[in-house]
Amino acid sequence: MIEGLYIHIPFCNTKCPYCDFMSFVSEDKSLMDKYIKTLKKELLLHIDNNLKFNLKTIYFGGGTPSLLEPEQINNLIDFIKSNVKCVENLEITVECNPETYRYYEFKLIKEAGVNRISIGNQSFLEKNLKILGRKHKPNHTIEMVDSAFKAGIYNINLDLIYAIPGQTIEDLEKDLYLYTKLPITHISAYMLTVYENTPFKEYIQNNLLTLPDENTSTQMFFLINDYLEDKGFKRYELSNWAKDGFACKHNLFYWTHKQFLGIGVSAWSYVNNERFGNERNFDMYMQILETGKLPIAYKEVVDEEELKKEKIFLGLRTTQGIDKTLIKNTEILNQLENDGYLNIIDDKISLTPKGLMIINQIVSYLI
Ligand code: SF4
């Protein structure tokens, strides 16, 4: 049974130099209309293939979903609700660029059931935003939070990026102070990753930008957790903190092996022990659906062995951890526990902040 639906909206108003998501610059409303029609076609093809749904979450990610008109978002939500079985208290998230929606737009999408927004703020410091190539100003995010709140959307996430070139520990403290002053429920904090084939990679290679050293990045990693926990945000996953009751249900599906369907260019799905990914080229994606076929470009069966590995890898990202029975080598477990990298409580294993810092190494020991 599919419980989560991800919808990829690839349009952005600028291409950030660090980004390797499938997104491109376009504000062409007629192209967006065409894309929405294609998304509907894709969903109907899955329904024709007998996929079974009991949707608990819908997530509009991207790209920048808030470049769509609210009416376009609402039209798609209504279409989903009338074609797919959904629970009453659906969690519906829309990722927003701080420069876009305000009170009027939030009021409209709330009417269609949107009850959670995720704002790509990244930082409140102008120097960080400039280096990250973000166009918005800090006050745009403050205005956006205020507007969403006034429109009755209270479940609000703010993204934060750290370990940015030139960023100091004091800069991060200022950011954390400003984040936690706002009436938000959730913070996703990611260490800046430098991906291949991005302008950022070139800047770093050509010494035009320098990342903070390992010691500073490690200090930042621990500072974020200590600061946020102190302000009432509980970590529930490696990069995610929430006030009580506000963990993102949709993202938890990814880490707990619930079935989810992704529609849209480059979207991924996990259904009936199969993982599949859509075509990444926008024109190809549109053309394939035009011919009435699903735009699946990659598919793999997740067998028992692979599933076990994934349960360990993904489950250890969460603070609820994994079942102890998944790990046979108790000697390594005891060693890691003695060294302060993990906790074993009853039948559950979970990583400590020190363990989360080196999660990839720990996972490779365990599997
Ligand atoms: S707004 Fe987000 S998706 Fe768009 S280019 Fe920037 S980081 Fe990538």
Tab-separated table of C-alpha atoms in Angstrom, residues 49-240:
chain	number	residue	atom	x	y	z
A	49	ASN	CA	-1.236	-0.551	-13.294
A	50	ASN	CA	-3.169	-1.436	-10.158
A	51	LEU	CA	-1.010	0.335	-7.592
A	52	LYS	CA	-2.868	0.486	-4.299
A	53	PHE	CA	-2.937	3.722	-2.309
A	54	ASN	CA	-3.822	4.803	1.163
A	55	LEU	CA	-2.145	8.197	1.045
A	56	LYS	CA	-1.119	9.809	4.302
A	57	THR	CA	1.231	12.410	2.827
A	58	ILE	CA	1.711	14.468	-0.328
A	59	TYR	CA	4.980	16.354	-0.763
A	60	PHE	CA	5.597	19.003	-3.437
A	61	GLY	CA	9.387	19.195	-3.768
A	62	GLY	CA	11.767	20.555	-6.307
A	63	GLY	CA	12.917	22.790	-7.788
A	64	THR	CA	10.608	25.465	-6.490
A	65	PRO	CA	6.965	24.352	-6.191
A	66	SER	CA	5.954	27.837	-5.020
A	67	LEU	CA	6.653	29.128	-8.544
A	68	LEU	CA	3.378	27.430	-9.456
A	69	GLU	CA	0.215	29.496	-9.116
A	70	PRO	CA	-1.739	28.436	-6.007
A	71	GLU	CA	-4.560	27.425	-8.352
A	72	GLN	CA	-2.199	25.003	-10.121
A	73	ILE	CA	-1.236	23.383	-6.817
A	74	ASN	CA	-4.874	23.175	-5.736
A	75	ASN	CA	-5.934	21.715	-9.060
A	76	LEU	CA	-3.380	18.928	-8.676
A	77	ILE	CA	-4.360	18.220	-5.052
A	78	ASP	CA	-8.054	18.010	-5.995
A	79	PHE	CA	-7.173	15.643	-8.847
A	80	ILE	CA	-5.170	13.382	-6.513
A	81	LYS	CA	-7.914	13.355	-3.894
A	82	SER	CA	-10.544	12.413	-6.436
A	83	ASN	CA	-8.506	9.573	-7.963
A	84	VAL	CA	-6.635	8.074	-5.038
A	85	LYS	CA	-7.691	6.910	-1.576
A	86	CYS	CA	-6.403	9.413	0.999
A	87	VAL	CA	-6.684	9.516	4.794
A	88	GLU	CA	-8.626	12.377	6.299
A	89	ASN	CA	-5.725	14.133	8.031
A	90	LEU	CA	-3.350	14.160	5.057
A	91	GLU	CA	-0.020	15.902	5.625
A	92	ILE	CA	0.504	18.089	2.541
A	93	THR	CA	3.829	19.915	2.268
A	94	VAL	CA	4.850	22.536	-0.280
A	95	GLU	CA	8.482	23.630	-0.584
A	96	CYS	CA	8.652	27.414	-0.929
A	97	ASN	CA	11.219	29.944	-2.060
A	98	PRO	CA	11.203	32.897	0.418
A	99	GLU	CA	10.511	35.419	-2.356
A	100	THR	CA	7.290	33.816	-3.524
A	101	TYR	CA	4.043	33.133	-1.615
A	102	ARG	CA	2.493	35.525	0.904
A	103	TYR	CA	-0.834	35.652	2.787
A	104	TYR	CA	-3.100	35.481	-0.291
A	105	GLU	CA	-1.360	32.442	-1.832
A	106	PHE	CA	-1.119	30.612	1.507
A	107	LYS	CA	-4.795	31.199	2.203
A	108	LEU	CA	-5.642	29.628	-1.164
A	109	ILE	CA	-3.450	26.537	-0.872
A	110	LYS	CA	-4.604	26.005	2.692
A	111	GLU	CA	-8.161	25.692	1.371
A	112	ALA	CA	-7.020	22.728	-0.770
A	113	GLY	CA	-5.469	21.081	2.301
A	114	VAL	CA	-1.838	22.265	2.386
A	115	ASN	CA	-0.896	22.250	6.067
A	116	ARG	CA	2.904	22.275	6.009
A	117	ILE	CA	5.468	24.423	4.211
A	118	SER	CA	9.205	24.049	3.921
A	119	ILE	CA	11.122	27.257	3.238
A	120	GLY	CA	14.495	27.236	1.452
A	121	ASN	CA	15.991	29.871	3.704
A	122	GLN	CA	19.479	28.344	4.109
A	123	SER	CA	20.811	31.265	6.216
A	124	PHE	CA	19.836	34.660	7.599
A	125	LEU	CA	23.290	36.124	6.954
A	126	GLU	CA	23.627	38.084	3.718
A	127	LYS	CA	27.227	37.002	3.206
A	128	ASN	CA	26.195	33.313	3.287
A	129	LEU	CA	23.264	33.889	0.935
A	130	LYS	CA	25.594	35.667	-1.495
A	131	ILE	CA	28.105	32.809	-1.516
A	132	LEU	CA	25.302	30.272	-1.961
A	133	GLY	CA	24.006	32.302	-4.916
A	134	ARG	CA	20.577	32.762	-3.317
A	135	LYS	CA	18.616	35.783	-4.532
A	136	HIS	CA	16.358	36.266	-1.514
A	137	LYS	CA	17.012	38.568	1.433
A	138	PRO	CA	16.670	37.560	5.103
A	139	ASN	CA	13.500	39.637	5.518
A	140	HIS	CA	11.766	37.632	2.754
A	141	THR	CA	11.790	34.553	4.975
A	142	ILE	CA	10.544	36.496	7.989
A	143	GLU	CA	7.674	37.901	5.898
A	144	MET	CA	6.900	34.434	4.543
A	145	VAL	CA	6.703	32.825	7.994
A	146	ASP	CA	4.485	35.657	9.191
A	147	SER	CA	2.158	35.373	6.168
A	148	ALA	CA	1.859	31.588	6.452
A	149	PHE	CA	1.041	31.925	10.131
A	150	LYS	CA	-1.627	34.562	9.464
A	151	ALA	CA	-3.132	32.303	6.781
A	152	GLY	CA	-3.355	29.446	9.283
A	153	ILE	CA	-0.412	27.293	8.222
A	154	TYR	CA	1.472	26.685	11.442
A	155	ASN	CA	3.646	23.684	10.574
A	156	ILE	CA	6.707	25.380	9.098
A	157	ASN	CA	10.158	24.037	8.284
A	158	LEU	CA	13.186	26.197	7.569
A	159	ASP	CA	16.191	24.716	5.747
A	160	LEU	CA	19.631	25.651	6.992
A	161	ILE	CA	22.968	25.048	5.280
A	162	TYR	CA	26.216	25.085	7.268
A	163	ALA	CA	29.939	24.661	6.633
A	164	ILE	CA	29.642	27.376	3.969
A	165	PRO	CA	32.903	28.928	2.680
A	166	GLY	CA	33.906	31.778	5.002
A	167	GLN	CA	31.366	30.839	7.693
A	168	THR	CA	32.575	30.973	11.298
A	169	ILE	CA	31.193	29.359	14.450
A	170	GLU	CA	29.925	32.811	15.497
A	171	ASP	CA	28.084	33.168	12.170
A	172	LEU	CA	26.358	29.861	12.758
A	173	GLU	CA	25.417	30.892	16.311
A	174	LYS	CA	23.809	34.063	14.913
A	175	ASP	CA	21.855	31.973	12.400
A	176	LEU	CA	20.669	29.522	15.055
A	177	TYR	CA	19.583	32.424	17.262
A	178	LEU	CA	17.540	33.936	14.401
A	179	TYR	CA	16.028	30.592	13.357
A	180	THR	CA	14.863	29.745	16.847
A	181	LYS	CA	13.323	33.208	17.385
A	182	LEU	CA	10.725	32.422	14.709
A	183	PRO	CA	7.481	30.512	15.398
A	184	ILE	CA	8.547	27.463	13.385
A	185	THR	CA	8.132	23.769	14.152
A	186	HIS	CA	10.943	22.133	12.194
A	187	ILE	CA	14.524	22.748	11.046
A	188	SER	CA	16.414	20.735	8.420
A	189	ALA	CA	20.152	21.454	8.693
A	190	TYR	CA	22.512	20.133	6.025
A	191	MET	CA	26.256	20.374	5.792
A	192	LEU	CA	27.103	21.929	2.415
A	193	THR	CA	27.933	19.150	-0.030
A	194	VAL	CA	30.038	19.941	-3.067
A	195	TYR	CA	28.700	17.872	-5.960
A	196	GLU	CA	30.481	16.966	-9.192
A	197	ASN	CA	29.557	19.018	-12.240
A	198	THR	CA	28.374	22.051	-10.271
A	199	PRO	CA	29.885	25.565	-10.458
A	200	PHE	CA	30.683	25.202	-6.747
A	201	LYS	CA	32.972	22.268	-7.448
A	202	GLU	CA	34.907	24.445	-9.901
A	203	TYR	CA	35.135	27.358	-7.444
A	204	ILE	CA	36.598	25.033	-4.817
A	205	GLN	CA	38.976	23.320	-7.261
A	206	ASN	CA	40.234	26.691	-8.504
A	207	ASN	CA	40.650	27.987	-4.942
A	208	LEU	CA	38.088	30.731	-5.511
A	209	LEU	CA	36.278	29.479	-2.412
A	210	THR	CA	37.538	27.495	0.581
A	211	LEU	CA	35.376	25.274	2.755
A	212	PRO	CA	35.764	25.484	6.542
A	213	ASP	CA	38.330	22.971	7.837
A	214	GLU	CA	37.213	19.610	9.238
A	215	ASN	CA	37.584	20.723	12.829
A	216	THR	CA	35.264	23.732	12.280
A	217	SER	CA	32.693	21.638	10.378
A	218	THR	CA	32.673	19.078	13.207
A	219	GLN	CA	32.189	21.815	15.809
A	220	MET	CA	29.283	23.164	13.739
A	221	PHE	CA	27.707	19.710	13.541
A	222	PHE	CA	27.645	19.408	17.346
A	223	LEU	CA	26.726	23.050	17.948
A	224	ILE	CA	23.543	22.721	15.870
A	225	ASN	CA	22.324	19.738	17.858
A	226	ASP	CA	23.131	21.257	21.262
A	227	TYR	CA	21.600	24.622	20.383
A	228	LEU	CA	18.404	23.245	18.867
A	229	GLU	CA	17.829	20.653	21.590
A	230	ASP	CA	18.199	23.439	24.129
A	231	LYS	CA	15.452	25.402	22.338
A	232	GLY	CA	13.005	22.491	22.325
A	233	PHE	CA	13.702	21.035	18.881
A	234	LYS	CA	14.337	17.290	19.110
A	235	ARG	CA	16.536	15.573	16.576
A	236	TYR	CA	14.643	12.695	14.955
A	237	GLU	CA	16.972	12.129	12.008
A	238	LEU	CA	20.568	12.930	11.108
A	239	SER	CA	19.661	16.337	9.593
A	240	ASN	CA	16.187	17.009	11.010
